[in-house]
Amino acid sequence: MLLINCPFCGAREEHEFHYGGQAHITRPADPEQVDDKAWADYLYYRKNTLGLQAERWQHSFGCGQWFNALRCSQTHQFKAVYKMGDDAPEGLS
Amino acid sequence: MSHANNRLTQGGLIDRQQTINFSFNDKPYTGVAGDTLASALMANGVDLIGRSFKLHRPRGIMSAGVEECSAYVQVGNGARHTTNVSATQIEIYEGLNSRSIHCWPSVEHDVGAMVGAFSRLLPSGFYYKTFMWPAKFWNIYEHAIRGSAGLGKAPEVEDADTYEYRYDHFDLVIVGSGPAGLMAARQAAPSGARILLVEQDFKFGGSLLADTAKIDGQTPLQWVEQSLTELQQFANVTLLPRTTLTGYYDGNFLTALERVTDHLAENVRRRGIARERLWKIRAKQVILATGSIERPLVFGNNDRPGVMLASGARSYINRFGVKPGQKAVLFTNNDTAYQSAIELQQKGVTVAAIVDVRQAPPKALRQQASNHNIPLISGSVVHNVLGKKRVTAVEVAGLSAQNTLTSEQQQIQCDLVIQSGGWTPTVHLFSQAGGKLLYDEAQLCLRPDPASIPQELQSVGACNGHFSLTDALREGAEAAHQALLEAGFQSTQANWPEADESSSCIPQALWRVPVRKQGTKRFVDLHNDVSSSDVELANREGYRSVEHLKRYTATGMGPDQGRTSNINALAILAEEQNSTIPAVGTTRFRPPYTPLSFGAVAGRQVGEFFQVRRKTSLYETHQQAGAVFEPAGLWLRPDYYPLAGENREQAVLRECRAVRQGVGIFDGSSLGKLDIQGPDSLKLLNMLYANGWNTLKPGACRYGVMLKEDGFIFDDGVTACLGENHYHMTTTTGNAETVYSWVEEWLQCEWSDWDVYVTPVTTQWAAVSIAGPNARELLQQVGTDIDLSTEAFAHMQFREGTVAEIPARVFRISFTGEHSYEINVPSSYAPALWNALIKAGANLGIQPFGLEAIHRLRAEKGYIAVGLETDGTVTPFDLGMSWAVGKKKADFLGKRALSLPELTRSGRRQLVGLLTDEPAYVIPEGAQIRLESAGQTRSQGHVSSSYMSATLGRSMAMALLENGLERLGEKVTLHIDGKTVTAQVTKPLFYDEDGGLLNA
C-alpha cells in the first residue's frame, strides 16, 4: 500500500486517497470548435506510460484537496507532489 | 488402544511430563507439549495422513515446517472448523481433533484411490480436455468432479471466533528468528529503535532448533536462549511468535497474521479474544531473514509415506525427539544432508545407506560416513520406492555420465527415505516487494538480485543465498547496523560471534532421476499431484511459458504455493526446451506467503459491521410505524408499511391509492443536498446541468439533468434558488457523495478561479414529503405561516416559513405526480414534524408510503429513476428529455459529446412505455425485447422499470427500445422463462398527462 505525501496534510495511507488518472488534461476552452476526433481524444484517450508519469490524486478521506503527483508506474514510487495548476517539477526521472 | 511408540526417551524441545490428548480420524492419541500434530502422529506411528488431491495416492509427512506439501488435514468441527492446514504447522492442544482430507470413506480404504490406477487417463489439462463437450452436460460433470477433487470440507456453520486488525509502525521489522534474524535483533536492540521480530513458529530459533553446530562455544539452543533473554530486556523490541509475515506491499507496508488462540484448548479460549490478529505494519526498514527450504529430488514414487526431506527428519529427531523411521536411506546430491543421516544414526535410526548422486563426494564426508558405519553408494541414485502406504524398500542404481541408469543395481530394505536436492532460499517476500531474482548456477537456486533491491529492505543469510551459519550471523549483524543508520539511529560497529560450521551447498544437478520402468510416477508437486510427465506433456502441448505451465498443471498452486516444487518444475521445463532456468524465467510470488483465513481478512467487519448502515433521523419513527426496511445504497429506507395481515403487494397498492386519493407522507431525507454560494454559483449550475438556469429567480425551483463529459446522464434533481448567489441543489440518494466530488473536482482542477463554494448538507436537513389531493389541506391543518394559495405558492416554487411551529424550507415539487410539498427541517426536528403531520392528517386519510410505492407512482408519471432508466449509456434525447437540454447554451458538461456520431445515430434505444396484452402480468425488470429477423434473434431493447399499478388497475412498464419514439402503438415480443409475452409500445406516461394535478 502506497504512502502518499499529501501536500496539505503530509504522509497518509493510500486508502485515504482517490486516484484521478492522468494529470494536466485541460478541457478545451471552446468545445464547439473542436472536431469529433479531438473531443474523443480528450474524453477517452490516456497515456500508458512506463516510467515517470504525472497523475492526479485527491485526498478524499482527508482534506478533500486534489493535487498532482509524479509517480513511476514501474516501481510505484512517488518522486514529487505539487499543487493543482502548477507545472510538473523538471529534472526528475 | 496401543500405538507404536517412536518417541525417544530423551532430548528435544518437548516436555514429556506434559501429555496432551488429541484425535486423528476419530482415534484418540497422546502427544506432549512442544509437539506439532505431525510430530505427535509420527510419535504414534501414524504414517498415512491423507490422500492426494487428484490421484488419491496415500500421503504421509514430508517435512517439519511451512514447506509441507503432503500432510494436509482439517482441524476442529462445527463452528470451529479449519481445512487445508498442514499438520507440520499445527501446535497440538488438549482436545484437538483432526481428520484427513481427500478420502472417502476412510484414509485407509479410499474409494477414490482407484483413480490412481487409471492415472494415465488423468494427465494435465484432463478436465479441460474431457469435459468441454457437450457444454450442457457440464453441470452433470461438475457435480462429480467437485465431489472427487477439492480440498477438504468447507465449514457448514458460522465461525464461532472473532478476528481483528492491528495497525502499527516500526523502525525495523525483522522477519524470521533463525541465526540471521536473531543476530540482527541483538545488534539493533540497544539503539532504542522500535523493532518487531516476527516468527511463524511457536518457538524462536528457526533452523537452530534442529541444529547442532556450536556458536561462540555454545549449543545453538543455548545461544537462542541467551539471545531471547537479552532481547526481552529491551522495551523497544517486540517479539511476536506464531506470526507469519504474509504480505509485502508498496511503501514497506506489511501484513502479518498472528495466530492468537489456535494453540489453546477450546475451553480456555476466552470469549472476546480474537482467534487471529492481522497486523498491518508500516516499517521504515525491513530485514528478511526467512531462511531456506530444502528441495526434494524427483524420483520414482517419491511421494510414498516415509519419503521426506533430510532437514525434516533432522528436525523430528533433534527438536521433537521422534524417530521418523527405523531404517533409513539418504538420497542426496549435496553435502548438507550428511549431518542429518549421522544424527539419525546417533539417535538410534539405522541408516542403511547414503546414496549420493555425485561420483566423488568430498573426502571429509566419506570419512564421516565411514566413521559412523554408514555405507556410502556414490555416483548412484534411488530410482524407485517400493511400498504403498509406507516405504518398504528402495531400488538403487548407478548413474552414468549421460544421466542414465547403469546395470549396477540393488534393492535396500528401509522404511524411511530422507532426501536433499539442495536448498531454495525463501525469497517470497523479497519477490512480493518487487525484487528480481537471479539464478545461482553453482548453488542451483534463485536468490535475490542485489542489483534490484525494490524497497527499504535487506535479505540476509539463507534467504539471500548464503547458507552457512557464519554468513547468516555476519549478514544479520551487518544488515541491522545498516538499517539503523538508514532509519536515523546510532549504531555501533556490527559484531557477530563465530560459528564452527561453514558447510557449502553446491549440489550436482539432477532434475529428473531416470526410471527403470516407463510410467513410473515421479512427483514434482506432491500437493497438486503434478508429476514430471505432466510438465513434459504441458510443454509438448505448447504451454511453454512458466505462467502457462503453472496454470495448466496447477504446479505451485494451493496452500503450499510450490515451496518445494517450483525450482524442480522450472528446471524440467528448461530441460525440455533445451534452455536454462534464467531463460524460461520464474513466476513472481504473490501474497499471501501462507494462507490467510477469511476471518482474518474480514476482521471485525462481519455481521452488522460488514457495511456501514446509514439511517435517517426518522428511522425509529418508521420502526414504530412497522416499516419494512430496504437497503438503498448505504441507507436503510422504508420499503413499505404493512398493516396487520397485509403482504408486501397489498401494502404497496394501498399506499399508492392513499397518495392518489388522500395524502401520503414519505421520508426523502437521504436525498443528496448541496448548498451552493458565491458570485459564480449561477455559472457553476449552468456548467453542471444540461438545462439553463439564468431565469431562475429567488423562491423558484427547477429540475435539471446532469451529464458527464461523455454526454450520458449521470444524475438529476431539483435545485432551488434561495437568494442572490445562493442555491440548494438536490441529487439522487445514491449519488449524493459522487456528485459532490464531481463538483469539487471541477472546481479544484479546472475552475479554480471561480468564486463559489459548495457544501454538502445532506444530513443537516431532513426532508418529509406530503403528496396527494389533500396535501395542501394537510399543510394548512398542521399549521404554517406560508400562504399556500396557488397564486402565492405555485408548483416548482420554494418558500421559507414555519410548519407545525418548526422552521422549515418548503418546496412545492413532486415525484409522484400529485400536488406535493417537500418540507425540509433541521434533522433533529424530523420526528416532531412527522408526528404532527400524521396527527393532523388523520381525518384526511394520511398514510406513510415507502420506496416501492414512490417508484410505482413516479413510473405512472414517466419520471425517470437514475440507475434504472439510465445506465451510463443513455442521453437525455434517448429519454425524450430534449426539453431538459439547453441547446442555446454556449457550453455545459457533456454538451460537445451530445453531437458525436454515436450519440446522434439512428437506432439508439429510446424510452417508451409498455402495456402487456395480459394486464395482470408484470414483466420482470431487465427482460429483453427480442427482435427476430432472418432466423436470427437479438435484443432490441430492455425493460427498465416494471410494476403493477394501483392507479391503472393493471401492469405497466418502461423500456429502452431501439427507435422507440417512432414505434408507439407497435407490438413487441418478450420471452420470459419460456413464456411469450406481447406488449404494446406507448408513451412513457400513464397518468395525468397534462400535469393538471401538479399545478392545481
PDB file of C-alpha atoms in Angstrom, chain A residues 1-3 12-15 18 20 25-37 39-40 42-44 56 58 64-67 75-77 84, chain B residues 167 169 249-253 280 282 436 454-455 687 709-712 741 744-746 748-751 890-897 899-901 903:
ATOM      1  CA  MET A   1       0.000   0.000   0.000  1.00  0.00           C
ATOM      2  CA  LEU A   2       1.357   3.355  -1.027  1.00  0.00           C
ATOM      3  CA  LEU A   3       2.249   6.032   1.468  1.00  0.00           C
ATOM      4  CA  ARG A  12      -1.040   9.342   4.669  1.00  0.00           C
ATOM      5  CA  GLU A  13      -2.149   5.819   3.766  1.00  0.00           C
ATOM      6  CA  GLU A  14      -3.231   5.143   0.203  1.00  0.00           C
ATOM      7  CA  HIS A  15      -6.759   4.195   1.232  1.00  0.00           C
ATOM      8  CA  HIS A  18      -8.751   8.643  -4.678  1.00  0.00           C
ATOM      9  CA  GLY A  20      -7.763  10.683 -10.612  1.00  0.00           C
ATOM     10  CA  ILE A  25      -5.518  17.377 -19.243  1.00  0.00           C
ATOM     11  CA  THR A  26      -7.116  20.722 -19.950  1.00  0.00           C
ATOM     12  CA  ARG A  27     -10.697  20.982 -21.074  1.00  0.00           C
ATOM     13  CA  PRO A  28     -10.767  22.667 -24.479  1.00  0.00           C
ATOM     14  CA  ALA A  29     -11.791  26.295 -23.966  1.00  0.00           C
ATOM     15  CA  ASP A  30     -14.370  26.231 -26.736  1.00  0.00           C
ATOM     16  CA  PRO A  31     -15.603  22.666 -27.160  1.00  0.00           C
ATOM     17  CA  GLU A  32     -17.749  23.546 -30.169  1.00  0.00           C
ATOM     18  CA  GLN A  33     -14.614  24.435 -32.128  1.00  0.00           C
ATOM     19  CA  VAL A  34     -13.078  21.021 -31.522  1.00  0.00           C
ATOM     20  CA  ASP A  35     -13.666  18.253 -34.055  1.00  0.00           C
ATOM     21  CA  ASP A  36     -15.108  14.872 -33.121  1.00  0.00           C
ATOM     22  CA  LYS A  37     -11.784  13.108 -33.043  1.00  0.00           C
ATOM     23  CA  TRP A  39     -13.081  15.560 -28.471  1.00  0.00           C
ATOM     24  CA  ALA A  40     -12.932  11.782 -28.313  1.00  0.00           C
ATOM     25  CA  TYR A  42      -9.956  14.436 -24.725  1.00  0.00           C
ATOM     26  CA  LEU A  43     -12.699  12.136 -23.408  1.00  0.00           C
ATOM     27  CA  TYR A  44     -11.209   8.708 -23.751  1.00  0.00           C
ATOM     28  CA  ARG A  56      -3.922  13.447 -10.183  1.00  0.00           C
ATOM     29  CA  GLN A  58      -7.480  13.552  -4.249  1.00  0.00           C
ATOM     30  CA  GLY A  64     -10.545  16.682   0.194  1.00  0.00           C
ATOM     31  CA  GLN A  65      -7.973  18.513  -1.912  1.00  0.00           C
ATOM     32  CA  TRP A  66      -6.859  17.483  -5.370  1.00  0.00           C
ATOM     33  CA  PHE A  67      -3.194  17.630  -6.208  1.00  0.00           C
ATOM     34  CA  THR A  75       8.206   0.999  -9.077  1.00  0.00           C
ATOM     35  CA  HIS A  76       5.109   2.881  -7.832  1.00  0.00           C
ATOM     36  CA  GLN A  77       7.430   5.366  -6.179  1.00  0.00           C
ATOM     37  CA  MET A  84      -3.170  21.624  -8.881  1.00  0.00           C
TER      38      MET A  84
ATOM     39  CA  TYR B 167      -2.111  -1.220  12.873  1.00  0.00           C
ATOM     40  CA  HIS B 169       4.608   1.434  12.813  1.00  0.00           C
ATOM     41  CA  TYR B 249       3.422  -4.364  -0.325  1.00  0.00           C
ATOM     42  CA  ASP B 250       4.479  -0.969  -1.630  1.00  0.00           C
ATOM     43  CA  GLY B 251       5.967   1.544   0.760  1.00  0.00           C
ATOM     44  CA  ASN B 252       7.250  -1.116   3.181  1.00  0.00           C
ATOM     45  CA  PHE B 253       3.667  -1.928   4.129  1.00  0.00           C
ATOM     46  CA  LYS B 280      -0.904  -4.021   9.202  1.00  0.00           C
ATOM     47  CA  ARG B 282       4.404   0.313   8.114  1.00  0.00           C
ATOM     48  CA  LYS B 436      14.068  -9.539  -9.066  1.00  0.00           C
ATOM     49  CA  PRO B 454      12.994  -2.730  -4.534  1.00  0.00           C
ATOM     50  CA  GLN B 455      12.318  -1.101  -1.180  1.00  0.00           C
ATOM     51  CA  MET B 687     -21.959  24.154 -16.474  1.00  0.00           C
ATOM     52  CA  GLU B 709     -18.469  14.867 -20.282  1.00  0.00           C
ATOM     53  CA  ASP B 710     -19.339  11.855 -22.453  1.00  0.00           C
ATOM     54  CA  GLY B 711     -22.917  13.169 -22.797  1.00  0.00           C
ATOM     55  CA  PHE B 712     -24.564  10.439 -20.776  1.00  0.00           C
ATOM     56  CA  SER B 741     -16.875  15.015  -5.501  1.00  0.00           C
ATOM     57  CA  GLU B 744     -15.335  19.618  -6.243  1.00  0.00           C
ATOM     58  CA  GLU B 745     -13.124  18.030  -8.873  1.00  0.00           C
ATOM     59  CA  TRP B 746     -14.187  20.569 -11.482  1.00  0.00           C
ATOM     60  CA  GLN B 748     -10.440  22.472  -7.863  1.00  0.00           C
ATOM     61  CA  CYS B 749      -8.909  21.165 -11.058  1.00  0.00           C
ATOM     62  CA  GLU B 750     -10.452  23.201 -13.872  1.00  0.00           C
ATOM     63  CA  TRP B 751     -12.268  26.236 -12.495  1.00  0.00           C
ATOM     64  CA  ALA B 890     -22.726  28.108 -25.133  1.00  0.00           C
ATOM     65  CA  ASP B 891     -21.381  25.265 -23.056  1.00  0.00           C
ATOM     66  CA  PHE B 892     -22.151  22.738 -20.334  1.00  0.00           C
ATOM     67  CA  LEU B 893     -20.522  19.494 -19.288  1.00  0.00           C
ATOM     68  CA  GLY B 894     -21.468  16.868 -21.849  1.00  0.00           C
ATOM     69  CA  LYS B 895     -22.682  19.300 -24.490  1.00  0.00           C
ATOM     70  CA  ARG B 896     -19.996  18.646 -27.055  1.00  0.00           C
ATOM     71  CA  ALA B 897     -20.345  14.884 -26.752  1.00  0.00           C
ATOM     72  CA  SER B 899     -23.210  15.804 -31.108  1.00  0.00           C
ATOM     73  CA  LEU B 900     -20.744  12.921 -31.519  1.00  0.00           C
ATOM     74  CA  PRO B 901     -21.889  10.479 -34.235  1.00  0.00           C
ATOM     75  CA  LEU B 903     -24.871   9.766 -29.720  1.00  0.00           C
TER      76      LEU B 903
END
